[in-house]
Amino acid sequence: MAVVSDGAGMLRTADGVPLKQALARATRVNKIKAFLLVAPLLVFILITFIVPILDMMTRSVSSPEVVDALPKTIAELVKWDGTDLPPEAAFAAMAAEMSDKKNKFYLGKAAARLNFQKSGFRSLFNKSQRKIKRVKQGPFKDAFAKIDKRWAQSATWNIIRNASGRYTDVHYLNAIDMNRDPAGEIAAQPKIKRIYVTLFERTIYVSFGVTILCLILAYPISYLLATLPLKTSNLLMILVLLPFWTSLLVRTTAWIVLLQANGVLNDLFVFFGIVNDENRIRMIYNMTGSLIAMTHILMPFMVLPLYSVMKTISPTYMRAARSLGANPFTAFVRVYMPQTVPGIGAGSILVFILAIGYYITPALVGGQSGQLISNLIEYHMKKSLNWGLAAALGGLLLIGILVLYWLYNRIVGIDKMKFG
Amino acid sequence: MGETPEPFVRFKDVQKTYDGEILVVKNLNLDIAPGEFLTMLGPSGSGKTTCLMMLAGFETPTNGQILLGGNELNTVPPHKRGIGMVFQNYALFPHMSVAENLAFPLEVRRMSQADAAAKVKRALDMVELGEFGARRPAQLSGGQQQRVALARALVFEPDLVLMDEPLGALDKNLREQMQYEIKHIHENLGMTVVYVTHDQSEALTMSDRIAVFNDGVIQQLARPADLYERPENAFVAQFIGENNKLIGKVDQVDGDTCVVDVDGYKIRALNVAHEGVGSSTTLSLRPERVSLAPSDGEVPNNFDAKVLELIYLGDHIRCRVSVCGDDEFIVKVPNASGHATINEGDDVRVGWTAEDCRALDVWQG
């Protein structure tokens, strides 16, 4: 088609249609087809991945329970200056809302929410709901004080007021062992309740250890895989992938059989007199167990990216380095290793991300000292039902991984990453 | 060069096998003089690259010795041989800049930074890439990468440089240009070069001597002109340049020449490598040595021919004729002013001298 340019410099086809418009029209059908092809996957990912993540992220900052259950009380509390006790109007509103039968469900949720803030709130709410119903006449301030003396303390009301917002940072504060004191200031949790920071530290420490162990063990294997003749390397590849095709649970259980006090390894140690029968080495249900089992299970995720990068490095580079006067060690360190950096990066980031969220293996072989943060998330999801906190803990992990990813992209470049 | 008494590189009874069953290199003996440009030429699988790799130290000879400057090399690891090498795909380190690539051999030799920088600059200037030191190899064109590889192999001033089909990846024009450049660098620096290629024109252009490899054996070792004009066996005749091949039996031998019976036609040829009266022989004859319509008595070989095909090539015309029972006989007619006009289907006379027609062994390639 002939192309003409008008005065403004816009290119047009011979029919006078702007060239860009003509191009868009020509490719529209293909674009629609392509979109329809990916649409099922897009919907699937949206429903099973993106939406749940967004939902959990919302939960980690939202706290509508208190304001939903006690809207009128909150309205009164907001006017209160926070010292001494709230006005009688607040007590009256509280009495009315607690007496309302239709409100029972919401009161339960609010009590649970406040209980995470300070234990004892659930029983306080239950007791007060039961008793305040019978009080028909004010002043409610005295009536509440009679039911429980905590209602006569400004701290109790402050906690309710502080939890009244629709959005809160309290879950995130809890996730890093902080809380708001009754006056609303951020403060560290009492020592006995600080567990999450320690667990985050342990998780990062274990993940880092697993990554390093995987790298050290996987590097020579990958090198062999990439350099051995095809027949031998295929066999080796099968050995690497074989565990990959076995159930995660089976592999983890196998480690229990091997490592436990009366397990295969300890029996061998005793048999060969390395340790005596009374001092069998404790290798499982602790951090060691988590480390060993996770390293084994995550190994292929390190081997495959390393292998795929090493496969592309021509042996000529090493020869060139040798011919230029470098001894084998120098040639390896200066010429071969730098070229495997994308593989090291891809493998390490993959193993680290998988390890940081690892859950089944530490749950089975970790014992008390080998538990990781994901085990706590599971606990809050299934047992304590504090989903807000679970979401906040997960959110922190997600942020950590995104930061890592960003760092990797800055340093190595994500386009250089290669998997399998 | 051949007259230098002390060879710089010497292959002595070298044999090489990879699997213990097939000899890739069969009893190689080869002396290379200092400053010589020697090319190992041959088809793939002929053992030429294996020889180069043994010299570089990446393969060990199964038997025999390789000597460099009088010292046995067999037990010297590659990095202590001090031999520069240019690889087929350049093998420039992709994670280093051009200047870092060039500085690498100097760094591993613990040369001071200032000296190394000066040498790198000189080497880059030599290949006319002075401005490109900071670039990565991937940012250079094929020809530029080739020059960097060359500069890197030369920057530490080795006495011996090996080149393993270094121009194989370049297009034709660039390849020819690089041939001259390498030749000139060799002339200026005077180092010894062992060059491996399967491209005969490359070998003819650049070399002092050419060793033609086939089947693990050096078929002929000679200067380019000798190789082309005086091939010693049928393989070399066939491999170097274009060649007319006539197979027949030796009828009689008179001094330097003989008479060969090809399909009933008696052809007078030069004795080179046949096995006496009654034996089979391959006659080798260059297409440009055949003349059209020779006058009677001018040449001993003078036959009737029929023009089968004409191909116009500008400077000459390739003319395929049927002569002495051979339909693949090529005559090159120079496109000189006033050359004879010929057409397909014409009957013509062709002739050649006995000296241009060499009676060689029989080679079934």
PDB file of N, CA, C and O in Angstrom, chain B residues 16-18 22-26 40-51 88 164-165 196-198 212-219 235 239 363:
ATOM      1  N   LYS B  16      47.820 -41.002  17.861  1.00  0.00           N
ATOM      2  CA  LYS B  16      46.758 -40.635  18.793  1.00  0.00           C
ATOM      3  C   LYS B  16      45.530 -41.478  18.513  1.00  0.00           C
ATOM      4  O   LYS B  16      45.088 -41.616  17.366  1.00  0.00           O
ATOM      5  N   THR B  17      44.987 -42.054  19.583  1.00  0.00           N
ATOM      6  CA  THR B  17      43.700 -42.741  19.465  1.00  0.00           C
ATOM      7  C   THR B  17      42.838 -42.318  20.644  1.00  0.00           C
ATOM      8  O   THR B  17      43.336 -42.088  21.745  1.00  0.00           O
ATOM      9  N   TYR B  18      41.545 -42.180  20.388  1.00  0.00           N
ATOM     10  CA  TYR B  18      40.632 -41.809  21.475  1.00  0.00           C
ATOM     11  C   TYR B  18      40.015 -43.040  22.129  1.00  0.00           C
ATOM     12  O   TYR B  18      39.755 -43.057  23.318  1.00  0.00           O
ATOM     13  N   ILE B  22      40.690 -46.954  16.828  1.00  0.00           N
ATOM     14  CA  ILE B  22      40.972 -46.230  15.590  1.00  0.00           C
ATOM     15  C   ILE B  22      42.054 -45.193  15.850  1.00  0.00           C
ATOM     16  O   ILE B  22      41.946 -44.405  16.799  1.00  0.00           O
ATOM     17  N   LEU B  23      43.082 -45.201  15.007  1.00  0.00           N
ATOM     18  CA  LEU B  23      44.117 -44.182  15.122  1.00  0.00           C
ATOM     19  C   LEU B  23      43.657 -42.929  14.385  1.00  0.00           C
ATOM     20  O   LEU B  23      43.402 -42.960  13.185  1.00  0.00           O
ATOM     21  N   VAL B  24      43.498 -41.846  15.135  1.00  0.00           N
ATOM     22  CA  VAL B  24      43.094 -40.586  14.517  1.00  0.00           C
ATOM     23  C   VAL B  24      44.299 -39.939  13.850  1.00  0.00           C
ATOM     24  O   VAL B  24      44.189 -39.312  12.806  1.00  0.00           O
ATOM     25  N   VAL B  25      45.444 -40.081  14.496  1.00  0.00           N
ATOM     26  CA  VAL B  25      46.703 -39.608  13.920  1.00  0.00           C
ATOM     27  C   VAL B  25      47.642 -40.811  13.832  1.00  0.00           C
ATOM     28  O   VAL B  25      47.882 -41.488  14.820  1.00  0.00           O
ATOM     29  N   LYS B  26      48.128 -41.058  12.597  1.00  0.00           N
ATOM     30  CA  LYS B  26      48.954 -42.254  12.395  1.00  0.00           C
ATOM     31  C   LYS B  26      50.391 -41.855  12.163  1.00  0.00           C
ATOM     32  O   LYS B  26      50.727 -41.356  11.096  1.00  0.00           O
ATOM     33  N   MET B  40      47.858 -26.636   8.505  1.00  0.00           N
ATOM     34  CA  MET B  40      47.400 -28.006   8.434  1.00  0.00           C
ATOM     35  C   MET B  40      46.056 -27.966   7.734  1.00  0.00           C
ATOM     36  O   MET B  40      45.097 -27.396   8.241  1.00  0.00           O
ATOM     37  N   LEU B  41      46.005 -28.563   6.549  1.00  0.00           N
ATOM     38  CA  LEU B  41      44.811 -28.474   5.717  1.00  0.00           C
ATOM     39  C   LEU B  41      44.251 -29.868   5.546  1.00  0.00           C
ATOM     40  O   LEU B  41      45.012 -30.821   5.332  1.00  0.00           O
ATOM     41  N   GLY B  42      42.968 -30.007   5.625  1.00  0.00           N
ATOM     42  CA  GLY B  42      42.390 -31.328   5.404  1.00  0.00           C
ATOM     43  C   GLY B  42      40.904 -31.298   5.659  1.00  0.00           C
ATOM     44  O   GLY B  42      40.387 -30.342   6.252  1.00  0.00           O
ATOM     45  N   PRO B  43      40.194 -32.335   5.206  1.00  0.00           N
ATOM     46  CA  PRO B  43      38.757 -32.408   5.470  1.00  0.00           C
ATOM     47  C   PRO B  43      38.524 -32.674   6.955  1.00  0.00           C
ATOM     48  O   PRO B  43      39.447 -33.011   7.690  1.00  0.00           O
ATOM     49  N   SER B  44      37.272 -32.498   7.407  1.00  0.00           N
ATOM     50  CA  SER B  44      37.010 -32.739   8.826  1.00  0.00           C
ATOM     51  C   SER B  44      37.213 -34.217   9.127  1.00  0.00           C
ATOM     52  O   SER B  44      36.929 -35.079   8.308  1.00  0.00           O
ATOM     53  N   GLY B  45      37.768 -34.495  10.285  1.00  0.00           N
ATOM     54  CA  GLY B  45      38.041 -35.870  10.675  1.00  0.00           C
ATOM     55  C   GLY B  45      39.368 -36.375  10.155  1.00  0.00           C
ATOM     56  O   GLY B  45      39.668 -37.550  10.268  1.00  0.00           O
ATOM     57  N   SER B  46      40.193 -35.478   9.592  1.00  0.00           N
ATOM     58  CA  SER B  46      41.459 -35.936   9.031  1.00  0.00           C
ATOM     59  C   SER B  46      42.572 -35.959  10.074  1.00  0.00           C
ATOM     60  O   SER B  46      43.661 -36.416   9.805  1.00  0.00           O
ATOM     61  N   GLY B  47      42.299 -35.425  11.281  1.00  0.00           N
ATOM     62  CA  GLY B  47      43.295 -35.473  12.348  1.00  0.00           C
ATOM     63  C   GLY B  47      44.051 -34.177  12.531  1.00  0.00           C
ATOM     64  O   GLY B  47      44.903 -34.079  13.411  1.00  0.00           O
ATOM     65  N   LYS B  48      43.749 -33.159  11.726  1.00  0.00           N
ATOM     66  CA  LYS B  48      44.529 -31.925  11.814  1.00  0.00           C
ATOM     67  C   LYS B  48      44.270 -31.181  13.120  1.00  0.00           C
ATOM     68  O   LYS B  48      45.206 -30.710  13.763  1.00  0.00           O
ATOM     69  N   THR B  49      42.992 -31.110  13.530  1.00  0.00           N
ATOM     70  CA  THR B  49      42.685 -30.411  14.778  1.00  0.00           C
ATOM     71  C   THR B  49      43.257 -31.168  15.971  1.00  0.00           C
ATOM     72  O   THR B  49      43.751 -30.561  16.925  1.00  0.00           O
ATOM     73  N   THR B  50      43.217 -32.502  15.895  1.00  0.00           N
ATOM     74  CA  THR B  50      43.797 -33.295  16.982  1.00  0.00           C
ATOM     75  C   THR B  50      45.279 -32.974  17.154  1.00  0.00           C
ATOM     76  O   THR B  50      45.772 -32.825  18.269  1.00  0.00           O
ATOM     77  N   CYS B  51      45.983 -32.831  16.029  1.00  0.00           N
ATOM     78  CA  CYS B  51      47.404 -32.475  16.096  1.00  0.00           C
ATOM     79  C   CYS B  51      47.596 -31.132  16.781  1.00  0.00           C
ATOM     80  O   CYS B  51      48.485 -30.966  17.619  1.00  0.00           O
ATOM     81  N   GLN B  88      38.201 -21.325  17.248  1.00  0.00           N
ATOM     82  CA  GLN B  88      37.240 -21.235  16.157  1.00  0.00           C
ATOM     83  C   GLN B  88      36.158 -20.191  16.428  1.00  0.00           C
ATOM     84  O   GLN B  88      35.829 -19.388  15.588  1.00  0.00           O
ATOM     85  N   ASP B 164      42.949 -22.238  15.191  1.00  0.00           N
ATOM     86  CA  ASP B 164      42.069 -23.350  14.860  1.00  0.00           C
ATOM     87  C   ASP B 164      40.876 -22.820  14.066  1.00  0.00           C
ATOM     88  O   ASP B 164      39.924 -22.335  14.634  1.00  0.00           O
ATOM     89  N   GLU B 165      40.940 -22.897  12.782  1.00  0.00           N
ATOM     90  CA  GLU B 165      39.915 -22.377  11.882  1.00  0.00           C
ATOM     91  C   GLU B 165      39.379 -21.028  12.365  1.00  0.00           C
ATOM     92  O   GLU B 165      38.185 -20.857  12.569  1.00  0.00           O
ATOM     93  N   VAL B 196      45.178 -24.117  11.319  1.00  0.00           N
ATOM     94  CA  VAL B 196      44.371 -25.259  10.881  1.00  0.00           C
ATOM     95  C   VAL B 196      43.174 -24.749  10.100  1.00  0.00           C
ATOM     96  O   VAL B 196      42.496 -23.816  10.536  1.00  0.00           O
ATOM     97  N   THR B 197      42.928 -25.327   8.958  1.00  0.00           N
ATOM     98  CA  THR B 197      41.760 -24.916   8.188  1.00  0.00           C
ATOM     99  C   THR B 197      41.343 -26.047   7.252  1.00  0.00           C
ATOM    100  O   THR B 197      42.100 -26.975   6.997  1.00  0.00           O
ATOM    101  N   HIS B 198      40.094 -25.975   6.776  1.00  0.00           N
ATOM    102  CA  HIS B 198      39.685 -26.913   5.741  1.00  0.00           C
ATOM    103  C   HIS B 198      39.484 -26.162   4.426  1.00  0.00           C
ATOM    104  O   HIS B 198      39.052 -26.720   3.437  1.00  0.00           O
ATOM    105  N   VAL B 212      48.977 -31.275   4.011  1.00  0.00           N
ATOM    106  CA  VAL B 212      47.632 -31.750   3.681  1.00  0.00           C
ATOM    107  C   VAL B 212      47.381 -33.046   4.436  1.00  0.00           C
ATOM    108  O   VAL B 212      48.112 -34.017   4.284  1.00  0.00           O
ATOM    109  N   PHE B 213      46.352 -33.010   5.282  1.00  0.00           N
ATOM    110  CA  PHE B 213      46.019 -34.169   6.105  1.00  0.00           C
ATOM    111  C   PHE B 213      44.872 -34.936   5.474  1.00  0.00           C
ATOM    112  O   PHE B 213      43.923 -34.357   4.968  1.00  0.00           O
ATOM    113  N   ASN B 214      44.989 -36.254   5.518  1.00  0.00           N
ATOM    114  CA  ASN B 214      43.799 -37.068   5.288  1.00  0.00           C
ATOM    115  C   ASN B 214      43.986 -38.378   6.012  1.00  0.00           C
ATOM    116  O   ASN B 214      45.076 -38.949   6.008  1.00  0.00           O
ATOM    117  N   ASP B 215      42.922 -38.822   6.647  1.00  0.00           N
ATOM    118  CA  ASP B 215      42.941 -40.142   7.256  1.00  0.00           C
ATOM    119  C   ASP B 215      44.086 -40.285   8.270  1.00  0.00           C
ATOM    120  O   ASP B 215      44.691 -41.345   8.381  1.00  0.00           O
ATOM    121  N   GLY B 216      44.400 -39.207   8.981  1.00  0.00           N
ATOM    122  CA  GLY B 216      45.408 -39.290  10.030  1.00  0.00           C
ATOM    123  C   GLY B 216      46.847 -39.266   9.540  1.00  0.00           C
ATOM    124  O   GLY B 216      47.763 -39.487  10.317  1.00  0.00           O
ATOM    125  N   VAL B 217      47.026 -39.024   8.228  1.00  0.00           N
ATOM    126  CA  VAL B 217      48.369 -39.037   7.652  1.00  0.00           C
ATOM    127  C   VAL B 217      48.586 -37.748   6.879  1.00  0.00           C
ATOM    128  O   VAL B 217      47.654 -37.232   6.260  1.00  0.00           O
ATOM    129  N   ILE B 218      49.820 -37.225   6.930  1.00  0.00           N
ATOM    130  CA  ILE B 218      50.133 -36.088   6.067  1.00  0.00           C
ATOM    131  C   ILE B 218      50.332 -36.614   4.651  1.00  0.00           C
ATOM    132  O   ILE B 218      51.232 -37.416   4.386  1.00  0.00           O
ATOM    133  N   GLN B 219      49.464 -36.194   3.736  1.00  0.00           N
ATOM    134  CA  GLN B 219      49.523 -36.684   2.371  1.00  0.00           C
ATOM    135  C   GLN B 219      50.655 -36.008   1.610  1.00  0.00           C
ATOM    136  O   GLN B 219      51.313 -36.622   0.782  1.00  0.00           O
ATOM    137  N   PHE B 235      44.773 -37.852  -3.809  1.00  0.00           N
ATOM    138  CA  PHE B 235      43.980 -37.107  -2.829  1.00  0.00           C
ATOM    139  C   PHE B 235      44.314 -35.631  -2.873  1.00  0.00           C
ATOM    140  O   PHE B 235      43.433 -34.771  -2.936  1.00  0.00           O
ATOM    141  N   PHE B 239      41.970 -32.581  -3.757  1.00  0.00           N
ATOM    142  CA  PHE B 239      41.579 -31.706  -2.648  1.00  0.00           C
ATOM    143  C   PHE B 239      41.979 -30.262  -2.906  1.00  0.00           C
ATOM    144  O   PHE B 239      41.260 -29.333  -2.555  1.00  0.00           O
ATOM    145  N   TRP B 363      43.051 -43.359  -5.838  1.00  0.00           N
ATOM    146  CA  TRP B 363      42.433 -43.014  -4.554  1.00  0.00           C
ATOM    147  C   TRP B 363      40.923 -42.979  -4.734  1.00  0.00           C
ATOM    148  O   TRP B 363      40.405 -42.269  -5.592  1.00  0.00           O
TER     149      TRP B 363
END
